[in-house]
Structures are given as structure tokens and as C-alpha cells.
Amino acid sequence: MGILIPLVSVSAFWALIGFGLPWIVPKGPNKGIIQLMIVMTAVCCWMFWIMVFLHQLNPLIGPQINVKTIRWISEKWGDAVPNNN
């Protein structure tokens, strides 16, 4: 449910921009070009947003640290969890 609200709201916003704004462009020699620019902007912005949003849900690459580096950090910084012996 947490994914659905931003997905629907942002998609609806860009759909409104892409489908609604081209209808209110005033008449002129460049009306078709302006309409195309508005639609292309909405599509590109939505695609950029959806790719970033979906990438953050399941990142493909996580941090990869060598075991020697982890041991060195643990030795220099101290253990994060104290030993209760």
C-alpha cells in the first residue's frame, strides 16, 4: 500500500500534464511543436521518475567490502556490538 500512493499520484500528475496541457495551447504557427514538447516533457519526466523510484525499491548493487577491510575497520573503530562475556 505504501508504494501505491506515490505511484498513482505522481503518474496522475504527469498524465494530467501530458494529456491536459496540450489542449490549452493557444493557436499559432508553432502550436503542434509546443504540444509535442509538452507531451514529450511529461513522458520523459515520468519515465525518469519511475525508473529512479523502481530502482530504489530493489537495488541491484549493494556495497561490497573485502573481508580484510571489514576486519581492519572493526579493529580500528572497535566493534559495534560489545561482547558480553
PDB file of C-alpha atoms in Angstrom:
ATOM      1  CA  MET A   1       0.000   0.000   0.000  1.00  0.00           C
ATOM      2  CA  GLY A   2       2.923   2.347   0.662  1.00  0.00           C
ATOM      3  CA  ILE A   3       4.087   2.042  -2.943  1.00  0.00           C
ATOM      4  CA  LEU A   4       0.656   2.614  -4.441  1.00  0.00           C
ATOM      5  CA  ILE A   5       0.052   6.169  -3.209  1.00  0.00           C
ATOM      6  CA  PRO A   6       3.164   7.833  -4.695  1.00  0.00           C
ATOM      7  CA  LEU A   7       2.930   5.686  -7.830  1.00  0.00           C
ATOM      8  CA  VAL A   8      -0.658   6.708  -8.551  1.00  0.00           C
ATOM      9  CA  SER A   9      -0.293  10.348  -7.510  1.00  0.00           C
ATOM     10  CA  VAL A  10       2.877  11.087  -9.495  1.00  0.00           C
ATOM     11  CA  SER A  11       1.621   9.138 -12.510  1.00  0.00           C
ATOM     12  CA  ALA A  12      -1.668  11.051 -12.390  1.00  0.00           C
ATOM     13  CA  PHE A  13       0.202  14.355 -12.169  1.00  0.00           C
ATOM     14  CA  TRP A  14       2.307  13.625 -15.269  1.00  0.00           C
ATOM     15  CA  ALA A  15      -0.713  12.218 -17.097  1.00  0.00           C
ATOM     16  CA  LEU A  16      -2.560  15.464 -16.376  1.00  0.00           C
ATOM     17  CA  ILE A  17       0.386  17.463 -17.693  1.00  0.00           C
ATOM     18  CA  GLY A  18       0.819  15.250 -20.757  1.00  0.00           C
ATOM     19  CA  PHE A  19      -2.856  14.974 -21.707  1.00  0.00           C
ATOM     20  CA  GLY A  20      -4.300  18.221 -20.331  1.00  0.00           C
ATOM     21  CA  LEU A  21      -1.849  20.984 -21.111  1.00  0.00           C
ATOM     22  CA  PRO A  22      -1.636  20.370 -24.878  1.00  0.00           C
ATOM     23  CA  TRP A  23      -5.358  21.207 -25.146  1.00  0.00           C
ATOM     24  CA  ILE A  24      -4.896  24.709 -23.717  1.00  0.00           C
ATOM     25  CA  VAL A  25      -2.059  25.800 -26.007  1.00  0.00           C
ATOM     26  CA  PRO A  26      -3.167  28.919 -27.914  1.00  0.00           C
ATOM     27  CA  LYS A  27      -3.420  28.845 -31.684  1.00  0.00           C
ATOM     28  CA  GLY A  28      -0.356  29.879 -33.589  1.00  0.00           C
ATOM     29  CA  PRO A  29       2.158  28.708 -36.141  1.00  0.00           C
ATOM     30  CA  ASN A  30       4.020  26.556 -33.595  1.00  0.00           C
ATOM     31  CA  LYS A  31       1.041  25.037 -31.784  1.00  0.00           C
ATOM     32  CA  GLY A  32       1.879  21.469 -32.854  1.00  0.00           C
ATOM     33  CA  ILE A  33       5.512  21.813 -31.810  1.00  0.00           C
ATOM     34  CA  ILE A  34       4.556  23.248 -28.423  1.00  0.00           C
ATOM     35  CA  GLN A  35       2.051  20.447 -27.859  1.00  0.00           C
ATOM     36  CA  LEU A  36       4.659  17.865 -28.798  1.00  0.00           C
ATOM     37  CA  MET A  37       7.203  19.459 -26.450  1.00  0.00           C
ATOM     38  CA  ILE A  38       4.722  19.363 -23.557  1.00  0.00           C
ATOM     39  CA  VAL A  39       3.850  15.714 -24.158  1.00  0.00           C
ATOM     40  CA  MET A  40       7.494  14.691 -24.593  1.00  0.00           C
ATOM     41  CA  THR A  41       8.472  16.558 -21.428  1.00  0.00           C
ATOM     42  CA  ALA A  42       5.758  14.810 -19.439  1.00  0.00           C
ATOM     43  CA  VAL A  43       6.719  11.397 -20.807  1.00  0.00           C
ATOM     44  CA  CYS A  44      10.443  11.880 -20.190  1.00  0.00           C
ATOM     45  CA  CYS A  45       9.964  13.263 -16.673  1.00  0.00           C
ATOM     46  CA  TRP A  46       7.576  10.428 -15.775  1.00  0.00           C
ATOM     47  CA  MET A  47       9.952   7.804 -17.193  1.00  0.00           C
ATOM     48  CA  PHE A  48      12.892   9.275 -15.289  1.00  0.00           C
ATOM     49  CA  TRP A  49      10.872   9.349 -12.072  1.00  0.00           C
ATOM     50  CA  ILE A  50       9.523   5.803 -12.443  1.00  0.00           C
ATOM     51  CA  MET A  51      12.989   4.373 -13.170  1.00  0.00           C
ATOM     52  CA  VAL A  52      14.509   6.053 -10.116  1.00  0.00           C
ATOM     53  CA  PHE A  53      11.519   5.086  -7.952  1.00  0.00           C
ATOM     54  CA  LEU A  54      11.593   1.440  -9.002  1.00  0.00           C
ATOM     55  CA  HIS A  55      15.380   1.241  -8.706  1.00  0.00           C
ATOM     56  CA  GLN A  56      15.173   2.335  -5.084  1.00  0.00           C
ATOM     57  CA  LEU A  57      12.699  -0.442  -4.288  1.00  0.00           C
ATOM     58  CA  ASN A  58      15.158  -3.213  -5.144  1.00  0.00           C
ATOM     59  CA  PRO A  59      18.724  -2.011  -5.669  1.00  0.00           C
ATOM     60  CA  LEU A  60      20.765  -4.333  -7.840  1.00  0.00           C
ATOM     61  CA  ILE A  61      24.174  -3.496  -6.418  1.00  0.00           C
ATOM     62  CA  GLY A  62      24.895  -3.292  -2.714  1.00  0.00           C
ATOM     63  CA  PRO A  63      28.095  -2.253  -1.012  1.00  0.00           C
ATOM     64  CA  GLN A  64      30.838  -4.843  -1.490  1.00  0.00           C
ATOM     65  CA  ILE A  65      33.574  -4.667   1.107  1.00  0.00           C
ATOM     66  CA  ASN A  66      36.528  -7.009   1.284  1.00  0.00           C
ATOM     67  CA  VAL A  67      36.756  -9.169   4.431  1.00  0.00           C
ATOM     68  CA  LYS A  68      40.202  -7.717   5.220  1.00  0.00           C
ATOM     69  CA  THR A  69      38.722  -4.228   5.091  1.00  0.00           C
ATOM     70  CA  ILE A  70      35.887  -5.196   7.427  1.00  0.00           C
ATOM     71  CA  ARG A  71      38.368  -6.689   9.907  1.00  0.00           C
ATOM     72  CA  TRP A  72      40.585  -3.582   9.698  1.00  0.00           C
ATOM     73  CA  ILE A  73      37.600  -1.279  10.296  1.00  0.00           C
ATOM     74  CA  SER A  74      36.468  -3.437  13.214  1.00  0.00           C
ATOM     75  CA  GLU A  75      39.963  -3.344  14.702  1.00  0.00           C
ATOM     76  CA  LYS A  76      40.458   0.421  14.263  1.00  0.00           C
ATOM     77  CA  TRP A  77      36.957   1.610  15.136  1.00  0.00           C
ATOM     78  CA  GLY A  78      36.077  -1.059  17.653  1.00  0.00           C
ATOM     79  CA  ASP A  79      33.212  -3.499  17.448  1.00  0.00           C
ATOM     80  CA  ALA A  80      29.752  -2.008  17.007  1.00  0.00           C
ATOM     81  CA  VAL A  81      28.258  -4.614  19.351  1.00  0.00           C
ATOM     82  CA  PRO A  82      30.066  -5.010  22.667  1.00  0.00           C
ATOM     83  CA  ASN A  83      30.914  -8.537  23.752  1.00  0.00           C
ATOM     84  CA  ASN A  84      29.034  -9.508  26.916  1.00  0.00           C
ATOM     85  CA  ASN A  85      31.242 -12.363  28.136  1.00  0.00           C
TER      86      ASN A  85
END
